[in-house]
Amino acid sequence: MSESRLVLLSGFEPFGGSDRNPSAELASLLAGATIGAFRVETTTLPVVTVEAGDVLSSFIDRLDPEFVIATGEDGGASAIRVERRAVNRRDFSQPDNSGTHLRGEAVIEGGPEALLTTLPVDAMIAASRSRGVPAETSLSAGTYLCNEVKYRILHRLRDEPHRRGGFIHVPRLPEQSRSPRGAVPMPIEQTLEGIRAMIAALAD
Ligand code: PCA
């Protein structure tokens, strides 16, 4: 039997006063899933500076995945957003879940200003859209925990070219508080379908 290829997908715990986070729900729905040639292992990260990246990195050590996809909630998104880059900057608009509020700091002192995803962004977006699930690319994962974790993964993966990785933002759930700037929330079933299509597209 041929061995399945491994995708490690992370979500984030709720933050900012919400009691849900669609990315954590995705992680629990996809735990142990088989999607085409891929087996999916998942974890949910704390919204805590440094710790989030450390937890994900220890999972990479343990599982040795071929793909690392971190996901998080973007209240301003109306589509699944495959992020193209991460910046070496912590500029939090609100404290993290441990109360730490950082502004104007580097994620990794001396690291490059920005790092680019190694995921096949266009193929992933096309795959989601082909299932009728809105998807788009984005050039900014913000300067909060999602950007931090994305930067940490991409910084690590520079020395591990056999592994590819990146970050996906997903819209809020209709059950959460209203999204800002008129953003349209997305039911978890739809988000799940889009992400499953994106994972299947990694095979090409
Ligand atoms: N979204 C936040 C952090 C955790 C999450 O799900 C962000 O966009 O940075």
mmCIF file with all atom_site columns, C-alpha atoms and ligand atoms in Angstrom:
data_model
loop_
_atom_site.group_PDB
_atom_site.id
_atom_site.type_symbol
_atom_site.label_atom_id
_atom_site.label_alt_id
_atom_site.label_comp_id
_atom_site.label_asym_id
_atom_site.label_entity_id
_atom_site.label_seq_id
_atom_site.pdbx_PDB_ins_code
_atom_site.Cartn_x
_atom_site.Cartn_y
_atom_site.Cartn_z
_atom_site.occupancy
_atom_site.B_iso_or_equiv
_atom_site.pdbx_formal_charge
_atom_site.auth_seq_id
_atom_site.auth_comp_id
_atom_site.auth_asym_id
_atom_site.auth_atom_id
_atom_site.pdbx_PDB_model_num
ATOM   1   C CA . MET A 1 1   ? 0.000   0.000  0.000  1.00 0.00 ? 1   MET A CA 1
ATOM   2   C CA . SER A 1 2   ? 1.406   3.406  -0.878 1.00 0.00 ? 2   SER A CA 1
ATOM   3   C CA . GLU A 1 3   ? 1.849   5.705  2.079  1.00 0.00 ? 3   GLU A CA 1
ATOM   4   C CA . SER A 1 4   ? -0.437  8.728  2.171  1.00 0.00 ? 4   SER A CA 1
ATOM   5   C CA . ARG A 1 5   ? 1.061   12.194 2.033  1.00 0.00 ? 5   ARG A CA 1
ATOM   6   C CA . LEU A 1 6   ? 0.663   14.237 5.195  1.00 0.00 ? 6   LEU A CA 1
ATOM   7   C CA . VAL A 1 7   ? -0.917  17.672 5.596  1.00 0.00 ? 7   VAL A CA 1
ATOM   8   C CA . LEU A 1 8   ? -0.672  19.367 8.995  1.00 0.00 ? 8   LEU A CA 1
ATOM   9   C CA . LEU A 1 9   ? -3.487  21.911 9.397  1.00 0.00 ? 9   LEU A CA 1
ATOM   10  C CA . SER A 1 10  ? -3.769  24.206 12.392 1.00 0.00 ? 10  SER A CA 1
ATOM   11  C CA . GLY A 1 11  ? -6.619  26.398 13.611 1.00 0.00 ? 11  GLY A CA 1
ATOM   12  C CA . PHE A 1 12  ? -6.672  29.030 16.344 1.00 0.00 ? 12  PHE A CA 1
ATOM   13  C CA . GLU A 1 13  ? -8.632  29.126 19.575 1.00 0.00 ? 13  GLU A CA 1
ATOM   14  C CA . PRO A 1 14  ? -11.253 31.930 19.955 1.00 0.00 ? 14  PRO A CA 1
ATOM   15  C CA . PHE A 1 15  ? -9.914  35.422 20.668 1.00 0.00 ? 15  PHE A CA 1
ATOM   16  C CA . GLY A 1 16  ? -11.064 39.007 21.080 1.00 0.00 ? 16  GLY A CA 1
ATOM   17  C CA . GLY A 1 17  ? -14.043 38.175 23.283 1.00 0.00 ? 17  GLY A CA 1
ATOM   18  C CA . SER A 1 18  ? -15.601 35.619 20.897 1.00 0.00 ? 18  SER A CA 1
ATOM   19  C CA . ASP A 1 19  ? -16.404 32.105 22.113 1.00 0.00 ? 19  ASP A CA 1
ATOM   20  C CA . ARG A 1 20  ? -15.910 30.518 18.687 1.00 0.00 ? 20  ARG A CA 1
ATOM   21  C CA . ASN A 1 21  ? -13.318 30.512 15.954 1.00 0.00 ? 21  ASN A CA 1
ATOM   22  C CA . PRO A 1 22  ? -14.173 28.910 12.586 1.00 0.00 ? 22  PRO A CA 1
ATOM   23  C CA . SER A 1 23  ? -10.545 27.834 12.147 1.00 0.00 ? 23  SER A CA 1
ATOM   24  C CA . ALA A 1 24  ? -10.651 25.753 15.356 1.00 0.00 ? 24  ALA A CA 1
ATOM   25  C CA . GLU A 1 25  ? -13.871 24.139 14.126 1.00 0.00 ? 25  GLU A CA 1
ATOM   26  C CA . LEU A 1 26  ? -12.215 23.359 10.793 1.00 0.00 ? 26  LEU A CA 1
ATOM   27  C CA . ALA A 1 27  ? -9.307  21.739 12.596 1.00 0.00 ? 27  ALA A CA 1
ATOM   28  C CA . SER A 1 28  ? -11.587 19.498 14.612 1.00 0.00 ? 28  SER A CA 1
ATOM   29  C CA . LEU A 1 29  ? -13.735 18.572 11.584 1.00 0.00 ? 29  LEU A CA 1
ATOM   30  C CA . LEU A 1 30  ? -10.664 17.671 9.510  1.00 0.00 ? 30  LEU A CA 1
ATOM   31  C CA . ALA A 1 31  ? -8.771  15.735 12.200 1.00 0.00 ? 31  ALA A CA 1
ATOM   32  C CA . GLY A 1 32  ? -7.701  12.373 10.746 1.00 0.00 ? 32  GLY A CA 1
ATOM   33  C CA . ALA A 1 33  ? -9.471  13.013 7.395  1.00 0.00 ? 33  ALA A CA 1
ATOM   34  C CA . THR A 1 34  ? -8.357  11.412 4.149  1.00 0.00 ? 34  THR A CA 1
ATOM   35  C CA . ILE A 1 35  ? -8.624  13.729 1.124  1.00 0.00 ? 35  ILE A CA 1
ATOM   36  C CA . GLY A 1 36  ? -7.441  12.124 -2.103 1.00 0.00 ? 36  GLY A CA 1
ATOM   37  C CA . ALA A 1 37  ? -3.786  11.196 -1.614 1.00 0.00 ? 37  ALA A CA 1
ATOM   38  C CA . PHE A 1 38  ? -3.560  13.132 1.649  1.00 0.00 ? 38  PHE A CA 1
ATOM   39  C CA . ARG A 1 39  ? -4.038  12.354 5.298  1.00 0.00 ? 39  ARG A CA 1
ATOM   40  C CA . VAL A 1 40  ? -4.804  15.395 7.447  1.00 0.00 ? 40  VAL A CA 1
ATOM   41  C CA . GLU A 1 41  ? -3.555  15.861 11.003 1.00 0.00 ? 41  GLU A CA 1
ATOM   42  C CA . THR A 1 42  ? -4.692  18.925 12.900 1.00 0.00 ? 42  THR A CA 1
ATOM   43  C CA . THR A 1 43  ? -4.044  21.002 15.984 1.00 0.00 ? 43  THR A CA 1
ATOM   44  C CA . THR A 1 44  ? -5.532  24.138 17.525 1.00 0.00 ? 44  THR A CA 1
ATOM   45  C CA . LEU A 1 45  ? -3.080  26.846 18.533 1.00 0.00 ? 45  LEU A CA 1
ATOM   46  C CA . PRO A 1 46  ? -3.328  29.302 21.432 1.00 0.00 ? 46  PRO A CA 1
ATOM   47  C CA . VAL A 1 47  ? -3.695  32.966 20.453 1.00 0.00 ? 47  VAL A CA 1
ATOM   48  C CA . VAL A 1 48  ? -0.533  33.670 22.430 1.00 0.00 ? 48  VAL A CA 1
ATOM   49  C CA . THR A 1 49  ? 2.614   35.296 21.045 1.00 0.00 ? 49  THR A CA 1
ATOM   50  C CA . VAL A 1 50  ? 5.617   32.951 20.672 1.00 0.00 ? 50  VAL A CA 1
ATOM   51  C CA . GLU A 1 51  ? 3.722   29.987 22.140 1.00 0.00 ? 51  GLU A CA 1
ATOM   52  C CA . ALA A 1 52  ? 1.517   29.614 19.029 1.00 0.00 ? 52  ALA A CA 1
ATOM   53  C CA . GLY A 1 53  ? 4.535   29.296 16.726 1.00 0.00 ? 53  GLY A CA 1
ATOM   54  C CA . ASP A 1 54  ? 6.357   27.009 19.194 1.00 0.00 ? 54  ASP A CA 1
ATOM   55  C CA . VAL A 1 55  ? 3.394   24.625 19.434 1.00 0.00 ? 55  VAL A CA 1
ATOM   56  C CA . LEU A 1 56  ? 3.082   24.409 15.651 1.00 0.00 ? 56  LEU A CA 1
ATOM   57  C CA . SER A 1 57  ? 6.809   23.908 15.236 1.00 0.00 ? 57  SER A CA 1
ATOM   58  C CA . SER A 1 58  ? 6.820   21.011 17.711 1.00 0.00 ? 58  SER A CA 1
ATOM   59  C CA . PHE A 1 59  ? 4.020   19.356 15.693 1.00 0.00 ? 59  PHE A CA 1
ATOM   60  C CA . ILE A 1 60  ? 6.136   19.731 12.542 1.00 0.00 ? 60  ILE A CA 1
ATOM   61  C CA . ASP A 1 61  ? 9.051   18.046 14.376 1.00 0.00 ? 61  ASP A CA 1
ATOM   62  C CA . ARG A 1 62  ? 6.828   15.200 15.520 1.00 0.00 ? 62  ARG A CA 1
ATOM   63  C CA . LEU A 1 63  ? 4.782   14.534 12.366 1.00 0.00 ? 63  LEU A CA 1
ATOM   64  C CA . ASP A 1 64  ? 7.198   15.516 9.572  1.00 0.00 ? 64  ASP A CA 1
ATOM   65  C CA . PRO A 1 65  ? 4.364   16.711 7.255  1.00 0.00 ? 65  PRO A CA 1
ATOM   66  C CA . GLU A 1 66  ? 4.821   17.458 3.557  1.00 0.00 ? 66  GLU A CA 1
ATOM   67  C CA . PHE A 1 67  ? 2.471   20.473 3.823  1.00 0.00 ? 67  PHE A CA 1
ATOM   68  C CA . VAL A 1 68  ? 1.882   22.865 6.724  1.00 0.00 ? 68  VAL A CA 1
ATOM   69  C CA . ILE A 1 69  ? -1.268  24.968 6.464  1.00 0.00 ? 69  ILE A CA 1
ATOM   70  C CA . ALA A 1 70  ? -2.136  27.291 9.321  1.00 0.00 ? 70  ALA A CA 1
ATOM   71  C CA . THR A 1 71  ? -5.632  28.785 9.330  1.00 0.00 ? 71  THR A CA 1
ATOM   72  C CA . GLY A 1 72  ? -7.266  31.580 11.294 1.00 0.00 ? 72  GLY A CA 1
ATOM   73  C CA . GLU A 1 73  ? -10.340 33.803 11.380 1.00 0.00 ? 73  GLU A CA 1
ATOM   74  C CA . ASP A 1 74  ? -10.502 37.095 9.504  1.00 0.00 ? 74  ASP A CA 1
ATOM   75  C CA . GLY A 1 75  ? -13.626 38.973 10.548 1.00 0.00 ? 75  GLY A CA 1
ATOM   76  C CA . GLY A 1 76  ? -13.271 41.250 7.521  1.00 0.00 ? 76  GLY A CA 1
ATOM   77  C CA . ALA A 1 77  ? -13.251 38.411 4.962  1.00 0.00 ? 77  ALA A CA 1
ATOM   78  C CA . SER A 1 78  ? -16.236 37.287 2.863  1.00 0.00 ? 78  SER A CA 1
ATOM   79  C CA . ALA A 1 79  ? -14.203 34.597 1.046  1.00 0.00 ? 79  ALA A CA 1
ATOM   80  C CA . ILE A 1 80  ? -11.533 32.068 1.973  1.00 0.00 ? 80  ILE A CA 1
ATOM   81  C CA . ARG A 1 81  ? -8.266  33.967 1.656  1.00 0.00 ? 81  ARG A CA 1
ATOM   82  C CA . VAL A 1 82  ? -5.024  32.257 0.741  1.00 0.00 ? 82  VAL A CA 1
ATOM   83  C CA . GLU A 1 83  ? -2.346  34.605 2.056  1.00 0.00 ? 83  GLU A CA 1
ATOM   84  C CA . ARG A 1 84  ? 0.661   35.236 -0.168 1.00 0.00 ? 84  ARG A CA 1
ATOM   85  C CA . ARG A 1 85  ? 3.105   36.695 2.332  1.00 0.00 ? 85  ARG A CA 1
ATOM   86  C CA . ALA A 1 86  ? 3.997   37.277 5.950  1.00 0.00 ? 86  ALA A CA 1
ATOM   87  C CA . VAL A 1 87  ? 5.775   40.347 7.303  1.00 0.00 ? 87  VAL A CA 1
ATOM   88  C CA . ASN A 1 88  ? 8.372   40.516 10.082 1.00 0.00 ? 88  ASN A CA 1
ATOM   89  C CA . ARG A 1 89  ? 6.220   42.708 12.275 1.00 0.00 ? 89  ARG A CA 1
ATOM   90  C CA . ARG A 1 90  ? 4.112   42.527 15.421 1.00 0.00 ? 90  ARG A CA 1
ATOM   91  C CA . ASP A 1 91  ? 1.657   45.410 15.533 1.00 0.00 ? 91  ASP A CA 1
ATOM   92  C CA . PHE A 1 92  ? -1.287  44.144 17.501 1.00 0.00 ? 92  PHE A CA 1
ATOM   93  C CA . SER A 1 93  ? -4.589  46.002 17.352 1.00 0.00 ? 93  SER A CA 1
ATOM   94  C CA . GLN A 1 94  ? -5.647  44.126 20.497 1.00 0.00 ? 94  GLN A CA 1
ATOM   95  C CA . PRO A 1 95  ? -3.852  42.096 23.184 1.00 0.00 ? 95  PRO A CA 1
ATOM   96  C CA . ASP A 1 96  ? -3.320  38.367 22.623 1.00 0.00 ? 96  ASP A CA 1
ATOM   97  C CA . ASN A 1 97  ? -5.111  35.869 24.879 1.00 0.00 ? 97  ASN A CA 1
ATOM   98  C CA . SER A 1 98  ? -2.392  36.188 27.543 1.00 0.00 ? 98  SER A CA 1
ATOM   99  C CA . GLY A 1 99  ? -2.859  39.979 27.676 1.00 0.00 ? 99  GLY A CA 1
ATOM   100 C CA . THR A 1 100 ? 0.336   40.788 25.775 1.00 0.00 ? 100 THR A CA 1
ATOM   101 C CA . HIS A 1 101 ? -0.029  43.816 23.518 1.00 0.00 ? 101 HIS A CA 1
ATOM   102 C CA . LEU A 1 102 ? 2.935   44.340 21.200 1.00 0.00 ? 102 LEU A CA 1
ATOM   103 C CA . ARG A 1 103 ? 3.554   47.191 18.801 1.00 0.00 ? 103 ARG A CA 1
ATOM   104 C CA . GLY A 1 104 ? 6.413   47.798 16.401 1.00 0.00 ? 104 GLY A CA 1
ATOM   105 C CA . GLU A 1 105 ? 8.354   44.603 17.158 1.00 0.00 ? 105 GLU A CA 1
ATOM   106 C CA . ALA A 1 106 ? 9.940   42.083 14.820 1.00 0.00 ? 106 ALA A CA 1
ATOM   107 C CA . VAL A 1 107 ? 8.597   38.513 14.811 1.00 0.00 ? 107 VAL A CA 1
ATOM   108 C CA . ILE A 1 108 ? 12.178  37.278 14.385 1.00 0.00 ? 108 ILE A CA 1
ATOM   109 C CA . GLU A 1 109 ? 14.926  39.808 15.057 1.00 0.00 ? 109 GLU A CA 1
ATOM   110 C CA . GLY A 1 110 ? 17.107  40.156 11.930 1.00 0.00 ? 110 GLY A CA 1
ATOM   111 C CA . GLY A 1 111 ? 14.718  38.123 9.758  1.00 0.00 ? 111 GLY A CA 1
ATOM   112 C CA . PRO A 1 112 ? 13.762  39.244 6.227  1.00 0.00 ? 112 PRO A CA 1
ATOM   113 C CA . GLU A 1 113 ? 11.120  41.969 5.958  1.00 0.00 ? 113 GLU A CA 1
ATOM   114 C CA . ALA A 1 114 ? 8.666   39.608 4.233  1.00 0.00 ? 114 ALA A CA 1
ATOM   115 C CA . LEU A 1 115 ? 8.449   35.927 3.324  1.00 0.00 ? 115 LEU A CA 1
ATOM   116 C CA . LEU A 1 116 ? 6.335   34.373 0.573  1.00 0.00 ? 116 LEU A CA 1
ATOM   117 C CA . THR A 1 117 ? 4.120   31.321 0.829  1.00 0.00 ? 117 THR A CA 1
ATOM   118 C CA . THR A 1 118 ? 5.237   28.130 -0.899 1.00 0.00 ? 118 THR A CA 1
ATOM   119 C CA . LEU A 1 119 ? 1.666   26.851 -1.363 1.00 0.00 ? 119 LEU A CA 1
ATOM   120 C CA . PRO A 1 120 ? 0.174   26.693 -4.899 1.00 0.00 ? 120 PRO A CA 1
ATOM   121 C CA . VAL A 1 121 ? -2.092  29.687 -4.260 1.00 0.00 ? 121 VAL A CA 1
ATOM   122 C CA . ASP A 1 122 ? -3.763  29.970 -7.676 1.00 0.00 ? 122 ASP A CA 1
ATOM   123 C CA . ALA A 1 123 ? -4.561  26.238 -7.949 1.00 0.00 ? 123 ALA A CA 1
ATOM   124 C CA . MET A 1 124 ? -6.038  26.265 -4.441 1.00 0.00 ? 124 MET A CA 1
ATOM   125 C CA . ILE A 1 125 ? -8.252  29.251 -5.154 1.00 0.00 ? 125 ILE A CA 1
ATOM   126 C CA . ALA A 1 126 ? -9.458  27.750 -8.445 1.00 0.00 ? 126 ALA A CA 1
ATOM   127 C CA . ALA A 1 127 ? -10.261 24.451 -6.690 1.00 0.00 ? 127 ALA A CA 1
ATOM   128 C CA . SER A 1 128 ? -12.401 26.150 -4.060 1.00 0.00 ? 128 SER A CA 1
ATOM   129 C CA . ARG A 1 129 ? -14.207 28.303 -6.617 1.00 0.00 ? 129 ARG A CA 1
ATOM   130 C CA . SER A 1 130 ? -14.911 25.232 -8.754 1.00 0.00 ? 130 SER A CA 1
ATOM   131 C CA . ARG A 1 131 ? -16.954 23.920 -5.832 1.00 0.00 ? 131 ARG A CA 1
ATOM   132 C CA . GLY A 1 132 ? -18.826 27.205 -5.628 1.00 0.00 ? 132 GLY A CA 1
ATOM   133 C CA . VAL A 1 133 ? -16.993 28.392 -2.502 1.00 0.00 ? 133 VAL A CA 1
ATOM   134 C CA . PRO A 1 134 ? -15.748 32.013 -2.727 1.00 0.00 ? 134 PRO A CA 1
ATOM   135 C CA . ALA A 1 135 ? -11.947 32.200 -2.482 1.00 0.00 ? 135 ALA A CA 1
ATOM   136 C CA . GLU A 1 136 ? -9.365  34.880 -3.180 1.00 0.00 ? 136 GLU A CA 1
ATOM   137 C CA . THR A 1 137 ? -5.759  35.750 -2.577 1.00 0.00 ? 137 THR A CA 1
ATOM   138 C CA . SER A 1 138 ? -4.551  38.355 -0.125 1.00 0.00 ? 138 SER A CA 1
ATOM   139 C CA . LEU A 1 139 ? -1.275  40.194 0.258  1.00 0.00 ? 139 LEU A CA 1
ATOM   140 C CA . SER A 1 140 ? -1.602  40.869 3.958  1.00 0.00 ? 140 SER A CA 1
ATOM   141 C CA . ALA A 1 141 ? -2.287  38.473 6.807  1.00 0.00 ? 141 ALA A CA 1
ATOM   142 C CA . GLY A 1 142 ? -2.271  41.508 9.135  1.00 0.00 ? 142 GLY A CA 1
ATOM   143 C CA . THR A 1 143 ? 0.266   42.068 11.921 1.00 0.00 ? 143 THR A CA 1
ATOM   144 C CA . TYR A 1 144 ? -1.336  39.972 14.684 1.00 0.00 ? 144 TYR A CA 1
ATOM   145 C CA . LEU A 1 145 ? -1.064  36.270 15.565 1.00 0.00 ? 145 LEU A CA 1
ATOM   146 C CA . CYS A 1 146 ? -1.967  34.862 12.134 1.00 0.00 ? 146 CYS A CA 1
ATOM   147 C CA . ASN A 1 147 ? 0.846   36.807 10.495 1.00 0.00 ? 147 ASN A CA 1
ATOM   148 C CA . GLU A 1 148 ? 3.181   35.816 13.344 1.00 0.00 ? 148 GLU A CA 1
ATOM   149 C CA . VAL A 1 149 ? 2.536   32.096 12.904 1.00 0.00 ? 149 VAL A CA 1
ATOM   150 C CA . LYS A 1 150 ? 2.752   32.359 9.140  1.00 0.00 ? 150 LYS A CA 1
ATOM   151 C CA . TYR A 1 151 ? 6.084   34.175 9.399  1.00 0.00 ? 151 TYR A CA 1
ATOM   152 C CA . ARG A 1 152 ? 7.410   31.564 11.828 1.00 0.00 ? 152 ARG A CA 1
ATOM   153 C CA . ILE A 1 153 ? 6.449   28.674 9.513  1.00 0.00 ? 153 ILE A CA 1
ATOM   154 C CA . LEU A 1 154 ? 7.914   30.285 6.394  1.00 0.00 ? 154 LEU A CA 1
ATOM   155 C CA . HIS A 1 155 ? 11.107  31.238 8.214  1.00 0.00 ? 155 HIS A CA 1
ATOM   156 C CA . ARG A 1 156 ? 11.557  27.635 9.332  1.00 0.00 ? 156 ARG A CA 1
ATOM   157 C CA . LEU A 1 157 ? 10.676  26.199 5.925  1.00 0.00 ? 157 LEU A CA 1
ATOM   158 C CA . ARG A 1 158 ? 13.490  28.129 4.249  1.00 0.00 ? 158 ARG A CA 1
ATOM   159 C CA . ASP A 1 159 ? 15.750  25.373 5.646  1.00 0.00 ? 159 ASP A CA 1
ATOM   160 C CA . GLU A 1 160 ? 13.270  22.590 4.817  1.00 0.00 ? 160 GLU A CA 1
ATOM   161 C CA . PRO A 1 161 ? 12.599  22.879 1.076  1.00 0.00 ? 161 PRO A CA 1
ATOM   162 C CA . HIS A 1 162 ? 10.987  19.402 0.999  1.00 0.00 ? 162 HIS A CA 1
ATOM   163 C CA . ARG A 1 163 ? 8.076   20.912 2.946  1.00 0.00 ? 163 ARG A CA 1
ATOM   164 C CA . ARG A 1 164 ? 5.655   23.561 1.719  1.00 0.00 ? 164 ARG A CA 1
ATOM   165 C CA . GLY A 1 165 ? 3.551   25.854 3.822  1.00 0.00 ? 165 GLY A CA 1
ATOM   166 C CA . GLY A 1 166 ? 1.427   28.923 4.216  1.00 0.00 ? 166 GLY A CA 1
ATOM   167 C CA . PHE A 1 167 ? -1.638  30.486 5.740  1.00 0.00 ? 167 PHE A CA 1
ATOM   168 C CA . ILE A 1 168 ? -5.360  30.647 4.985  1.00 0.00 ? 168 ILE A CA 1
ATOM   169 C CA . HIS A 1 169 ? -7.801  33.119 6.550  1.00 0.00 ? 169 HIS A CA 1
ATOM   170 C CA . VAL A 1 170 ? -11.457 32.088 6.758  1.00 0.00 ? 170 VAL A CA 1
ATOM   171 C CA . PRO A 1 171 ? -14.562 34.275 7.271  1.00 0.00 ? 171 PRO A CA 1
ATOM   172 C CA . ARG A 1 172 ? -16.488 34.376 10.539 1.00 0.00 ? 172 ARG A CA 1
ATOM   173 C CA . LEU A 1 173 ? -19.403 32.033 11.183 1.00 0.00 ? 173 LEU A CA 1
ATOM   174 C CA . PRO A 1 174 ? -22.963 33.374 10.795 1.00 0.00 ? 174 PRO A CA 1
ATOM   175 C CA . GLU A 1 175 ? -23.436 32.480 14.493 1.00 0.00 ? 175 GLU A CA 1
ATOM   176 C CA . GLN A 1 176 ? -20.656 34.878 15.579 1.00 0.00 ? 176 GLN A CA 1
ATOM   177 C CA . SER A 1 177 ? -21.036 38.591 16.180 1.00 0.00 ? 177 SER A CA 1
ATOM   178 C CA . ARG A 1 178 ? -21.538 40.642 13.057 1.00 0.00 ? 178 ARG A CA 1
ATOM   179 C CA . SER A 1 179 ? -18.488 40.936 10.810 1.00 0.00 ? 179 SER A CA 1
ATOM   180 C CA . PRO A 1 180 ? -16.999 44.418 10.434 1.00 0.00 ? 180 PRO A CA 1
ATOM   181 C CA . ARG A 1 181 ? -17.158 46.466 7.218  1.00 0.00 ? 181 ARG A CA 1
ATOM   182 C CA . GLY A 1 182 ? -20.170 44.561 5.898  1.00 0.00 ? 182 GLY A CA 1
ATOM   183 C CA . ALA A 1 183 ? -18.234 41.308 5.447  1.00 0.00 ? 183 ALA A CA 1
ATOM   184 C CA . VAL A 1 184 ? -20.410 38.281 4.733  1.00 0.00 ? 184 VAL A CA 1
ATOM   185 C CA . PRO A 1 185 ? -19.945 35.357 7.138  1.00 0.00 ? 185 PRO A CA 1
ATOM   186 C CA . MET A 1 186 ? -19.619 31.781 5.833  1.00 0.00 ? 186 MET A CA 1
ATOM   187 C CA . PRO A 1 187 ? -21.298 28.662 7.249  1.00 0.00 ? 187 PRO A CA 1
ATOM   188 C CA . ILE A 1 188 ? -18.747 26.109 8.462  1.00 0.00 ? 188 ILE A CA 1
ATOM   189 C CA . GLU A 1 189 ? -19.967 23.476 5.956  1.00 0.00 ? 189 GLU A CA 1
ATOM   190 C CA . GLN A 1 190 ? -19.089 25.809 3.083  1.00 0.00 ? 190 GLN A CA 1
ATOM   191 C CA . THR A 1 191 ? -15.692 26.721 4.533  1.00 0.00 ? 191 THR A CA 1
ATOM   192 C CA . LEU A 1 192 ? -14.995 23.012 5.039  1.00 0.00 ? 192 LEU A CA 1
ATOM   193 C CA . GLU A 1 193 ? -15.866 22.214 1.438  1.00 0.00 ? 193 GLU A CA 1
ATOM   194 C CA . GLY A 1 194 ? -13.572 24.969 0.138  1.00 0.00 ? 194 GLY A CA 1
ATOM   195 C CA . ILE A 1 195 ? -10.657 23.875 2.327  1.00 0.00 ? 195 ILE A CA 1
ATOM   196 C CA . ARG A 1 196 ? -11.120 20.214 1.342  1.00 0.00 ? 196 ARG A CA 1
ATOM   197 C CA . ALA A 1 197 ? -10.971 21.231 -2.339 1.00 0.00 ? 197 ALA A CA 1
ATOM   198 C CA . MET A 1 198 ? -7.831  23.273 -1.642 1.00 0.00 ? 198 MET A CA 1
ATOM   199 C CA . ILE A 1 199 ? -6.127  20.320 0.045  1.00 0.00 ? 199 ILE A CA 1
ATOM   200 C CA . ALA A 1 200 ? -7.032  18.020 -2.854 1.00 0.00 ? 200 ALA A CA 1
ATOM   201 C CA . ALA A 1 201 ? -5.469  20.601 -5.204 1.00 0.00 ? 201 ALA A CA 1
ATOM   202 C CA . LEU A 1 202 ? -2.093  20.241 -3.475 1.00 0.00 ? 202 LEU A CA 1
ATOM   203 C CA . ALA A 1 203 ? -1.590  17.000 -5.408 1.00 0.00 ? 203 ALA A CA 1
ATOM   204 C CA . ASP A 1 204 ? -1.151  18.791 -8.758 1.00 0.00 ? 204 ASP A CA 1
HETATM 205 N N1 . PCA B 2 .   ? -7.211  35.294 13.709 1.00 0.00 ? 1   PCA B N1 1
HETATM 206 C C1 . PCA B 2 .   ? -6.280  36.254 14.225 1.00 0.00 ? 1   PCA B C1 1
HETATM 207 C C2 . PCA B 2 .   ? -5.454  35.497 15.250 1.00 0.00 ? 1   PCA B C2 1
HETATM 208 C C3 . PCA B 2 .   ? -6.204  34.245 15.527 1.00 0.00 ? 1   PCA B C3 1
HETATM 209 C C4 . PCA B 2 .   ? -7.215  34.160 14.460 1.00 0.00 ? 1   PCA B C4 1
HETATM 210 O O1 . PCA B 2 .   ? -7.991  33.193 14.260 1.00 0.00 ? 1   PCA B O1 1
HETATM 211 C C5 . PCA B 2 .   ? -5.464  36.961 13.135 1.00 0.00 ? 1   PCA B C5 1
HETATM 212 O O2 . PCA B 2 .   ? -6.002  37.158 12.026 1.00 0.00 ? 1   PCA B O2 1
HETATM 213 O O3 . PCA B 2 .   ? -4.334  37.357 13.360 1.00 0.00 ? 1   PCA B O3 1
#
